[in-house]
Coordinates of C-alpha atoms in Angstrom, one line a residue:
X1 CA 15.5 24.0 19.9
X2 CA 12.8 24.1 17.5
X3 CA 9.8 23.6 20.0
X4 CA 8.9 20.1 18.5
X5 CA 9.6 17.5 21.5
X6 CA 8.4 17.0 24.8
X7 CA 6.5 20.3 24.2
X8 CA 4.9 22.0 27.3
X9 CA 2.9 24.7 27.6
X10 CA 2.2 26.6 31.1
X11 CA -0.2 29.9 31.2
X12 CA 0.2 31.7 34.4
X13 CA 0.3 35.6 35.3
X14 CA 3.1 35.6 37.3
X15 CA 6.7 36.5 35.9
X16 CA 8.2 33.5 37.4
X17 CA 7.9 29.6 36.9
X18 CA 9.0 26.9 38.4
X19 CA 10.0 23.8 36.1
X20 CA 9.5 20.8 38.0
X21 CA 9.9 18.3 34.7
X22 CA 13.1 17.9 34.4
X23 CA 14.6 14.7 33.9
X24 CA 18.6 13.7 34.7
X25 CA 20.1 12.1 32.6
X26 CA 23.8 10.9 31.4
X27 CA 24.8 12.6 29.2
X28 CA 22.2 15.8 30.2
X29 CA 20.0 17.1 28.4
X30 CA 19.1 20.9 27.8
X31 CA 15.9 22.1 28.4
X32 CA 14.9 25.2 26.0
X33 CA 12.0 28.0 26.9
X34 CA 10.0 30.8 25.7
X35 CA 8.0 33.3 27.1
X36 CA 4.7 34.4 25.2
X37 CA 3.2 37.5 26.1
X38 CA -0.7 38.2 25.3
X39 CA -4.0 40.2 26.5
X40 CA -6.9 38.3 26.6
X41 CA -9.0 39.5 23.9
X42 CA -6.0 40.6 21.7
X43 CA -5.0 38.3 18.6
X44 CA -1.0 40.4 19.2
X45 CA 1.5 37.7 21.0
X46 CA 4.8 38.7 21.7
X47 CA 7.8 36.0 21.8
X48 CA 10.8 36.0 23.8
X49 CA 14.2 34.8 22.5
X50 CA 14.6 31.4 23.2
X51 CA 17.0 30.2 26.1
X52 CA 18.5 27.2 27.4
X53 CA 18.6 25.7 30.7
X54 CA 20.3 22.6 31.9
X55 CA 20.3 20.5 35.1
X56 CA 23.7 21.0 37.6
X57 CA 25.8 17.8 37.1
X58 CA 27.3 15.8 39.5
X59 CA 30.9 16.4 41.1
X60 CA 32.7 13.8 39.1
X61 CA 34.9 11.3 42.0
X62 CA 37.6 9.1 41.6
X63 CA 40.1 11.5 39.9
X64 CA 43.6 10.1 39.5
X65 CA 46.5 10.3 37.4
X66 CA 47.5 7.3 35.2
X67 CA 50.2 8.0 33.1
X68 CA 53.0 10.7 33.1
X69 CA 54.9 12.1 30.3
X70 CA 57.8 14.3 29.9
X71 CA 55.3 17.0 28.9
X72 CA 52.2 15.8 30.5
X73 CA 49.5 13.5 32.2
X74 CA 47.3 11.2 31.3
X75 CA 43.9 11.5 33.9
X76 CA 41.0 9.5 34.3
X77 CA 37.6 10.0 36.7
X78 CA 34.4 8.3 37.4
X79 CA 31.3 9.8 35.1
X80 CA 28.9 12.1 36.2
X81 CA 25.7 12.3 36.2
X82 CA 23.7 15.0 33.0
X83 CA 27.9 15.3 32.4
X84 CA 28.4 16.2 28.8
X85 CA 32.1 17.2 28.9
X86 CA 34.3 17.9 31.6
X87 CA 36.9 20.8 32.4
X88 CA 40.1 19.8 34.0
X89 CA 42.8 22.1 35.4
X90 CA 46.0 22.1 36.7
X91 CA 48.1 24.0 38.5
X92 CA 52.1 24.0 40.3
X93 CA 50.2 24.7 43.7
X94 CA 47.8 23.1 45.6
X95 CA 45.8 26.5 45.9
X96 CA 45.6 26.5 41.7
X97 CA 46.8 30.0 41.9
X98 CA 49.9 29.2 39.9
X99 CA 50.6 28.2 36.4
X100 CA 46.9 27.8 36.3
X101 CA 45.4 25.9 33.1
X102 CA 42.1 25.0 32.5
X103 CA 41.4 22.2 29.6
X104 CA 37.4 21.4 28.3
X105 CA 37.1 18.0 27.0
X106 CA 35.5 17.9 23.9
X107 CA 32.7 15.2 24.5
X108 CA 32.0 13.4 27.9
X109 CA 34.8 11.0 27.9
X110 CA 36.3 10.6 31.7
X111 CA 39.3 10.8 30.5
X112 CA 42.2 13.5 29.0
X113 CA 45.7 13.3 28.5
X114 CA 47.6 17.0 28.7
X115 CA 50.4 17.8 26.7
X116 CA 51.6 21.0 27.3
X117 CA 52.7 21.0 31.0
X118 CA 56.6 21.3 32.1
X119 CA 58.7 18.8 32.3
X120 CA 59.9 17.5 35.8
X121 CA 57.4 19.4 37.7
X122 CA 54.7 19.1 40.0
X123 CA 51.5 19.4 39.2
X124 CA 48.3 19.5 40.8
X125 CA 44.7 18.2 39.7
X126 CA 41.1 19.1 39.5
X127 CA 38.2 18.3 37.4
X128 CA 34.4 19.3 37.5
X129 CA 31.4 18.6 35.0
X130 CA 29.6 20.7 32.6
X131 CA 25.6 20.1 31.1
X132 CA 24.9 22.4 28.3
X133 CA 25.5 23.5 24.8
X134 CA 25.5 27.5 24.6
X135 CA 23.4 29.4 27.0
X136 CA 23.2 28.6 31.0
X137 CA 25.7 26.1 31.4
X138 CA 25.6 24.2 34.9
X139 CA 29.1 23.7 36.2
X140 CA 30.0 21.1 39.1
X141 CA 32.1 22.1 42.2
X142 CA 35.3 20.5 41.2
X143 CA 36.8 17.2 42.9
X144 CA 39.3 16.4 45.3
X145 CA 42.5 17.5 44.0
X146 CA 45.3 14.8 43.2
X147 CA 48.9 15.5 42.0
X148 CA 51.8 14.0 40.0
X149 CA 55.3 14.9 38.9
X150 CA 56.0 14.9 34.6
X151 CA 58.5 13.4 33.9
X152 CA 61.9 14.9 33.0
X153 CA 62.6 16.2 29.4
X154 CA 62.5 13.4 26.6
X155 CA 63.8 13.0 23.4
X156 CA 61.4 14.3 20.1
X157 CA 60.0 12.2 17.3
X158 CA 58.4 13.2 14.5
X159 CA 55.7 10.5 13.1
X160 CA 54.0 10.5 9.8
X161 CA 50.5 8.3 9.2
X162 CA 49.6 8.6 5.3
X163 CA 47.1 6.0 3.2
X164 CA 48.4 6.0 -0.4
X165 CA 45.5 4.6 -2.2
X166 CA 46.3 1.4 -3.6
X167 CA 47.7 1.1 -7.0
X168 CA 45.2 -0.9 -8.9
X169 CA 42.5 1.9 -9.2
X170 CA 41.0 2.5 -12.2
X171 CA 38.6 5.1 -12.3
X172 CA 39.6 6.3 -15.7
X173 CA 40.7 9.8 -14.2
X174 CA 44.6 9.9 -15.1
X175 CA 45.7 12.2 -12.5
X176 CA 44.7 9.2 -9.7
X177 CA 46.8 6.5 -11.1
X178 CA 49.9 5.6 -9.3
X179 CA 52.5 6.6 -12.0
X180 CA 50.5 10.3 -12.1
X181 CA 50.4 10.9 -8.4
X182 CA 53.8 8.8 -6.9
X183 CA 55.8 11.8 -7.6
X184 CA 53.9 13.9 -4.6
X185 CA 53.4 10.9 -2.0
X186 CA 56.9 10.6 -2.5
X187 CA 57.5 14.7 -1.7
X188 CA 54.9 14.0 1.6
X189 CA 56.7 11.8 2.8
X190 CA 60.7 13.0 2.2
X191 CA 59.6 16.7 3.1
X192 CA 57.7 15.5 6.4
X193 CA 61.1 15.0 8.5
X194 CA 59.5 12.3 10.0
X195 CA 61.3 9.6 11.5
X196 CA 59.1 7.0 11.3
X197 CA 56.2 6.5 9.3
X198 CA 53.4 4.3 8.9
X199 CA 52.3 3.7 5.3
X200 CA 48.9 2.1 4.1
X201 CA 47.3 0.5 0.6
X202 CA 51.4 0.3 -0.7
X203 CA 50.3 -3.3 -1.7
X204 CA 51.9 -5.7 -3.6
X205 CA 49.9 -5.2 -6.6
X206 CA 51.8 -5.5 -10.1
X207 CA 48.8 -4.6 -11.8
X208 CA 48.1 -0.9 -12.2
X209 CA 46.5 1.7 -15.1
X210 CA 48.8 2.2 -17.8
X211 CA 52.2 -0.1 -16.4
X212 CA 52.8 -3.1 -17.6
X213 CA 54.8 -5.8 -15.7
X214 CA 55.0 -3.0 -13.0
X215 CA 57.3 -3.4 -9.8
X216 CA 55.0 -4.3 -6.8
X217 CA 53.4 -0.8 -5.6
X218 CA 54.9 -0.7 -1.9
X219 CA 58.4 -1.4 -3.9
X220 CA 58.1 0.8 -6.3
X221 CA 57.4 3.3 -2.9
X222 CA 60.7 1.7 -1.6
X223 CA 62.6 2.8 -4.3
X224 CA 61.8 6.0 -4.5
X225 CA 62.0 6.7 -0.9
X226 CA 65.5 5.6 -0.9
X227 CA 66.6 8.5 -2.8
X228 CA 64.8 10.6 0.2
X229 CA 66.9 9.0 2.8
X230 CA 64.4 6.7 3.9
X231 CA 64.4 2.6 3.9
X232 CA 61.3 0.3 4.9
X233 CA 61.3 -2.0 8.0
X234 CA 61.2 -5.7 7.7
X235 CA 58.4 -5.8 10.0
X236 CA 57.9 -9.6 9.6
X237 CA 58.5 -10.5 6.4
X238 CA 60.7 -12.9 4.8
X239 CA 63.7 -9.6 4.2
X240 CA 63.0 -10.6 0.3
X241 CA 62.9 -7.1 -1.3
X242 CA 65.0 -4.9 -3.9
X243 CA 66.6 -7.1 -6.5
X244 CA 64.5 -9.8 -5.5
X245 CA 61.2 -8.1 -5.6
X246 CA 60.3 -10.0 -9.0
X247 CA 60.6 -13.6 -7.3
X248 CA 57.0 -15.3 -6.3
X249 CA 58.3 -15.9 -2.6
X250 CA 58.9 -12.0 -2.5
X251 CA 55.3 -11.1 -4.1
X252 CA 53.7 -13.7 -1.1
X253 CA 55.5 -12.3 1.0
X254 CA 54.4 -9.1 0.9
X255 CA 50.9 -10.2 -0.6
X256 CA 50.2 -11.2 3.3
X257 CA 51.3 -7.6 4.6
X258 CA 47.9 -6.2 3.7
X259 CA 49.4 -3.2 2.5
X260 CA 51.0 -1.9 5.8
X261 CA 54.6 -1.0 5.7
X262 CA 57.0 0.9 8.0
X263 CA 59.6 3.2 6.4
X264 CA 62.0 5.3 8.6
X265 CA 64.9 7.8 8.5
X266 CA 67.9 6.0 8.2
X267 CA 70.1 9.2 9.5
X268 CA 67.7 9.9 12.5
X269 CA 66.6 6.4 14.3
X270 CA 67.6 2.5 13.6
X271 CA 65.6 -0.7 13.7
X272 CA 66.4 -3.4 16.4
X273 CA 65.6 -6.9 15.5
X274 CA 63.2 -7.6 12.7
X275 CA 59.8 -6.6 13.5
X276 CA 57.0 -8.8 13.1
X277 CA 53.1 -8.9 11.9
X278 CA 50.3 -9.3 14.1
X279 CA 47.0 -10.6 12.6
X280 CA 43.7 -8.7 13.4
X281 CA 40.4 -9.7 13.4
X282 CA 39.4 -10.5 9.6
X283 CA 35.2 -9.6 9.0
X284 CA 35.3 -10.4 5.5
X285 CA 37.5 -13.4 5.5
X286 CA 40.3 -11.5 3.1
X287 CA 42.8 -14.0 1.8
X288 CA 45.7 -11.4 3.0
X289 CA 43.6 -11.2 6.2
X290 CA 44.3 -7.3 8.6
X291 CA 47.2 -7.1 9.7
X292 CA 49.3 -4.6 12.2
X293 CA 52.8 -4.3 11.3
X294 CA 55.5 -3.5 13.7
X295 CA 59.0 -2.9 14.6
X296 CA 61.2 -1.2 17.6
X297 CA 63.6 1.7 16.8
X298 CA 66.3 3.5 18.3
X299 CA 67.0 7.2 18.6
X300 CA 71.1 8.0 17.0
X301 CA 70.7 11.1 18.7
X302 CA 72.6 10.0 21.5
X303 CA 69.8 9.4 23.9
X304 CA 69.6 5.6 23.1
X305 CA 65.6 5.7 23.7
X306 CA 64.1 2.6 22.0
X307 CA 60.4 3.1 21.0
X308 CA 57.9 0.3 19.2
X309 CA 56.2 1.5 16.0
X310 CA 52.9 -0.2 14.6
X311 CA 51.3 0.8 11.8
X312 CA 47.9 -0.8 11.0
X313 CA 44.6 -0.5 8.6
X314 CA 40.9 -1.5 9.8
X315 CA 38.1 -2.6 8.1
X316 CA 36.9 -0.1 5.5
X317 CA 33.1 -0.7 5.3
X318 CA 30.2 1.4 6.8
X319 CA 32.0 4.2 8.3
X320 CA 28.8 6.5 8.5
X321 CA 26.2 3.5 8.2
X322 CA 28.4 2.2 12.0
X323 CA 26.1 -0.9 13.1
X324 CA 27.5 -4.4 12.1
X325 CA 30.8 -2.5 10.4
X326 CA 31.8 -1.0 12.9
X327 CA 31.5 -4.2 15.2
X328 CA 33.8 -5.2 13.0
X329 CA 36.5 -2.8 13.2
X330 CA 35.9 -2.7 17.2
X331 CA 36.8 -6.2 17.5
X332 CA 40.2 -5.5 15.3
X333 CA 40.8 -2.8 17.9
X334 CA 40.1 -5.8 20.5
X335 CA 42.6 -7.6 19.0
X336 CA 45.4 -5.2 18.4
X337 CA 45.7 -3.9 22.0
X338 CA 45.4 -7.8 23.0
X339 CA 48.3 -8.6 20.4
X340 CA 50.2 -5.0 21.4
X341 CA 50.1 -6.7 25.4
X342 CA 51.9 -9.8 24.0
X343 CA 54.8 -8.4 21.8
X344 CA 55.5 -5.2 24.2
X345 CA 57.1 -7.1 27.0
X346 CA 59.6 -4.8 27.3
X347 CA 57.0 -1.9 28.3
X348 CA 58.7 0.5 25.2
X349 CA 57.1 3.7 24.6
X350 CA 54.6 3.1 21.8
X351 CA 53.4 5.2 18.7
X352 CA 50.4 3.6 16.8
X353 CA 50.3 4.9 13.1
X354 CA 47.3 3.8 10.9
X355 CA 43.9 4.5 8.9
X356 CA 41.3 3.1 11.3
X357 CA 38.4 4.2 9.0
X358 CA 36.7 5.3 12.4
X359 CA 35.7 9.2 13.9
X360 CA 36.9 10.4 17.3
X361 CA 33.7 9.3 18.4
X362 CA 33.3 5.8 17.5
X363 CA 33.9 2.4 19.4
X364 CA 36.8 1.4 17.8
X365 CA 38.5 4.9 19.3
X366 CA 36.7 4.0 22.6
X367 CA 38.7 0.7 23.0
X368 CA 42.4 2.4 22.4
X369 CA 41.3 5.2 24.9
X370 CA 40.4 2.7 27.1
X371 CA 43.7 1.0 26.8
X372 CA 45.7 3.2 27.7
X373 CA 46.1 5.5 24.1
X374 CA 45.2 8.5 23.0
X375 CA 44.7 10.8 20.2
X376 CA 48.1 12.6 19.6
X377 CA 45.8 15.8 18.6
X378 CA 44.8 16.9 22.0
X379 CA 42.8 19.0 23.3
X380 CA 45.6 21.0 24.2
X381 CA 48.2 20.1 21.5
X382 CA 48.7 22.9 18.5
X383 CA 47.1 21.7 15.3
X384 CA 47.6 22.8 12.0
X385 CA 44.4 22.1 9.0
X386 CA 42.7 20.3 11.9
X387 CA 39.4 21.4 10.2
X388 CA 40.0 18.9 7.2
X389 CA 38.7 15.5 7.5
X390 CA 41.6 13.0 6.5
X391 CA 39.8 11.4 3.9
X392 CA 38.9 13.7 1.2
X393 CA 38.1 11.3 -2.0
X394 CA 39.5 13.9 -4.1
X395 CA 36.8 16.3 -3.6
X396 CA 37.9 19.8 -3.7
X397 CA 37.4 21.8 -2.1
X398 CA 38.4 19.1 0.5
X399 CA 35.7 18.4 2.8
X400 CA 35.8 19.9 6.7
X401 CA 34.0 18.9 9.6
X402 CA 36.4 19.9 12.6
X403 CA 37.7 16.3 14.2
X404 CA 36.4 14.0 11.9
X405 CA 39.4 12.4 11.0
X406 CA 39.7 8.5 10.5
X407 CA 43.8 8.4 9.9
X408 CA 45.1 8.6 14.0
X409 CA 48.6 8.8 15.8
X410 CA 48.0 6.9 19.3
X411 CA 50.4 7.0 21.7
X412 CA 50.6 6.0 25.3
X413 CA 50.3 8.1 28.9
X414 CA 53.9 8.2 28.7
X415 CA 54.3 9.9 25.4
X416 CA 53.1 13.2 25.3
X417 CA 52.1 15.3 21.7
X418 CA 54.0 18.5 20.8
X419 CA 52.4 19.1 17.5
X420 CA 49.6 17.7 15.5
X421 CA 49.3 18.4 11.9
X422 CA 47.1 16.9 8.6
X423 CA 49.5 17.6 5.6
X424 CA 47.6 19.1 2.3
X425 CA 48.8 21.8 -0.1
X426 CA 45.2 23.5 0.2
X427 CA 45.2 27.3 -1.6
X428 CA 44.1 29.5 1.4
X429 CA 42.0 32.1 -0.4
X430 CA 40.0 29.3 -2.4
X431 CA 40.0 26.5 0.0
X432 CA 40.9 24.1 -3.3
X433 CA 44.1 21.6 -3.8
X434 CA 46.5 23.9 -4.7
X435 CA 48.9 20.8 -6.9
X436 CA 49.2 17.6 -7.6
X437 CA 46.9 15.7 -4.8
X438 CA 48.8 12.3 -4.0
X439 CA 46.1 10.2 -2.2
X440 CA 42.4 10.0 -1.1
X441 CA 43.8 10.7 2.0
X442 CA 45.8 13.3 3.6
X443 CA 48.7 12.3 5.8
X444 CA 48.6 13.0 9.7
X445 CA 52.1 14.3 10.9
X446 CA 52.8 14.3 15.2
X447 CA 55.7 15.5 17.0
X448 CA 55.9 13.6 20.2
X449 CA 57.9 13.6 23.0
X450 CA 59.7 9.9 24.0
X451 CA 60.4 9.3 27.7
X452 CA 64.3 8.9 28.3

């Protein structure tokens, strides 16, 4: 845009040119011009406004449907060549003349999973590809259509993902310590109406500014989330909690939890079985290791839907650096979907909660698309404060680069996203934390939609 690569310059006295130097390319590039305007002799030059031009893209093939939900689809294609993103649409008619909606991905992923199409309908299919970033877009023709039916209407559940900053810090500022700031993680959670949620850093630390002989942190959580009408799955542990929390097998226990803990609405859904812990992929040989945590639920709204909730936490290092760090925490997405194949034998619905320290863009996100999950905040899916990142480090006014989040709510072609919300009391006129800030983090709530 600047006029500093690839430079070319063409004199000529006509007012046309032919470019023949372009290049394809995947993804395209754009190709940005000039025209300069002089009389020989004269020193005066005039400039044009820049423009841009890009190369047509290819008509993407291989469109298909790989997933239904009651409120969507879940559709994947082959790439294109100079694609950059990709516009999909669908329609209740194989002419697309009715209920017409036309979706842009947001990057060139050949995937996208809709969220906001009728349940138990019919749909039809189309997608084409797009090369440019402002000015002169080149569109495809759009591919072979393909159809699907959504499935009928499910049953709603409301998920909550939220990092609560571990305990144990000690930065000498009295508003982050635990005791200071478990007060409002206890009011994100209890106001969220979620059913389930996923909670990460609640370790089992005793050791914390200004406590002494303190109750473990994710107990201490426990505890006060009773009161709110919420309990905490087993998920794998030994069941020693509560008036056993001060025995050594207890603190072990939940020593090799990592930090990861299930709670859920006691009045709204019920655990089957006891859950379990898978073990991820550990870069930095951590005693407690990086775990998943998991557990199925029911629905007591009369529906009798049964859904598996994970809840996880990757490797922290490097998230802007990438490189080796990010290695790691692809390979601990590796092994989650490999350990989610082994426990899910049923084939349950599935609703991954967790901080995977990674941006929409990243490898680590790459793998769980390419398994089947998606990003609950869709392209088409209402968001609320989606201009936040999720990890703010307590700067206020909190950062905000649209969809850089690293906290996620994956779910599966056959759950489809109502809602999409990150939960912060943010002052709308200043843009600052408008009370008490409970975490480095802010909370990512979803309403999804379970098949029956």
């Amino acid at each position: 845009t600047d006029f500093s690569t690839d430079l070319s310059k063409v004199a000529t006295s006509r007012t046309w040119h032919i470019d023949s130097n372009f290049k394809a390319g995947s993804p395209g590039r754009s190709y940005y011009y000039r025209i300069l305007a002089f009389r020989t002799g004269s020193s005066a030059v005039r400039y044009s406004a820049k423009f841009e031009a890009n190369l047509a893209a290819g008509v993407p093939a291989g469109l298909r449907v790989v997933g239904t939900a009651p409120n969507g689809a879940t559709l994947a294609w082959n790439h294109s060549a100079n694609a950059r993103q990709y516009a999909v649409r669908a329609a209740t008619d194989p002419g697309f003349t009715q209920g017409l909606k036309t979706f842009i991905t947001t990057d060139g992923r050949n995937s996208l999973s809709l969220n906001t199409l009728a349940a138990g309908r019919k749909y039809y299919f189309q997608v084409r590809a797009l090369d440019g970033n402002k000015q002169h877009i080149a569109r495809s023709s759009y591919s072979a259509a393909v159809s699907a039916t959504t499935r009928a209407a499910g049953t709603p559940l409301t998920v909550l993902s939220s990092n609560v900053l571990t305990a144990n810090l000690n930065d000498g500022i009295a508003s982050h310590n635990w005791t200071a700031r478990k007060p409002a993680v206890d009011d994100v959670i209890g106001d969220s109406a979620a059913d389930v949620v996923g909670v990460q850093e609640a370790y089992a630390t005793v050791s914390y500014p200004g406590v002494v002989d303190a109750k473990p942190q994710w107990e201490d959580l426990r505890q006060g989330l009773t009161a709110r009408g919420y309990q905490r799955a087993l998920s794998g542990t030994d069941g020693l909690y509560g008036t056993q929390c001060g025995s050594p097998g207890c603190a072990q226990d939940e020593y090799l939890m990592d930090g990861n803990h299930i709670f859920y609405r006691t009045s709204t859904v019920r655990p089957v079985g006891s859950g379990g812990k898978m073990s991820l992929f550990n870069p930095d040989n951590r005693t407690s290791g990086y775990t998943a945590a998991w557990q199925v639920f029911e629905k007591l709204d009369g529906s009798g839907v049964r859904f598996l909730a994970v809840n996880t936490h990757f490797y922290w290092q490097g998230i802007t650096v990438r490189g080796t760090f990010e290695a790691a925490r692809t390979r601990q997405a590796q092994s989650l979907v490999a350990a989610l194949r082994a426990v899910n034998g049923g084939g349950l619905p599935v609703v991954i909660l967790g901080d995977f320290n990674s941006r929409p863009y990243h490898d680590p996100v790459t793998v769980m698309e390419a398994a089947g999950y998606s990003d609950a905040a869709g392209v088409d899916v209402p968001q609320t404060k989606a201009g936040y990142n999720s990890f703010h480090g307590y700067r206020t006014p909190p950062p905000s680069t649209w969809g850089n989040h690293i906290d996620y709510v994956f779910v599966p072609a056959d759950v489809s996203a109502a809602r999409w919300e990150l939960v912060a009391d943010i002052d709308p006129e200043t843009g600052r934390f408008a009370g008490p800030v409970p975490s480095d983090h802010h909370a990512i709530r979803a309403v999804l939609t379970l098949p029956r």
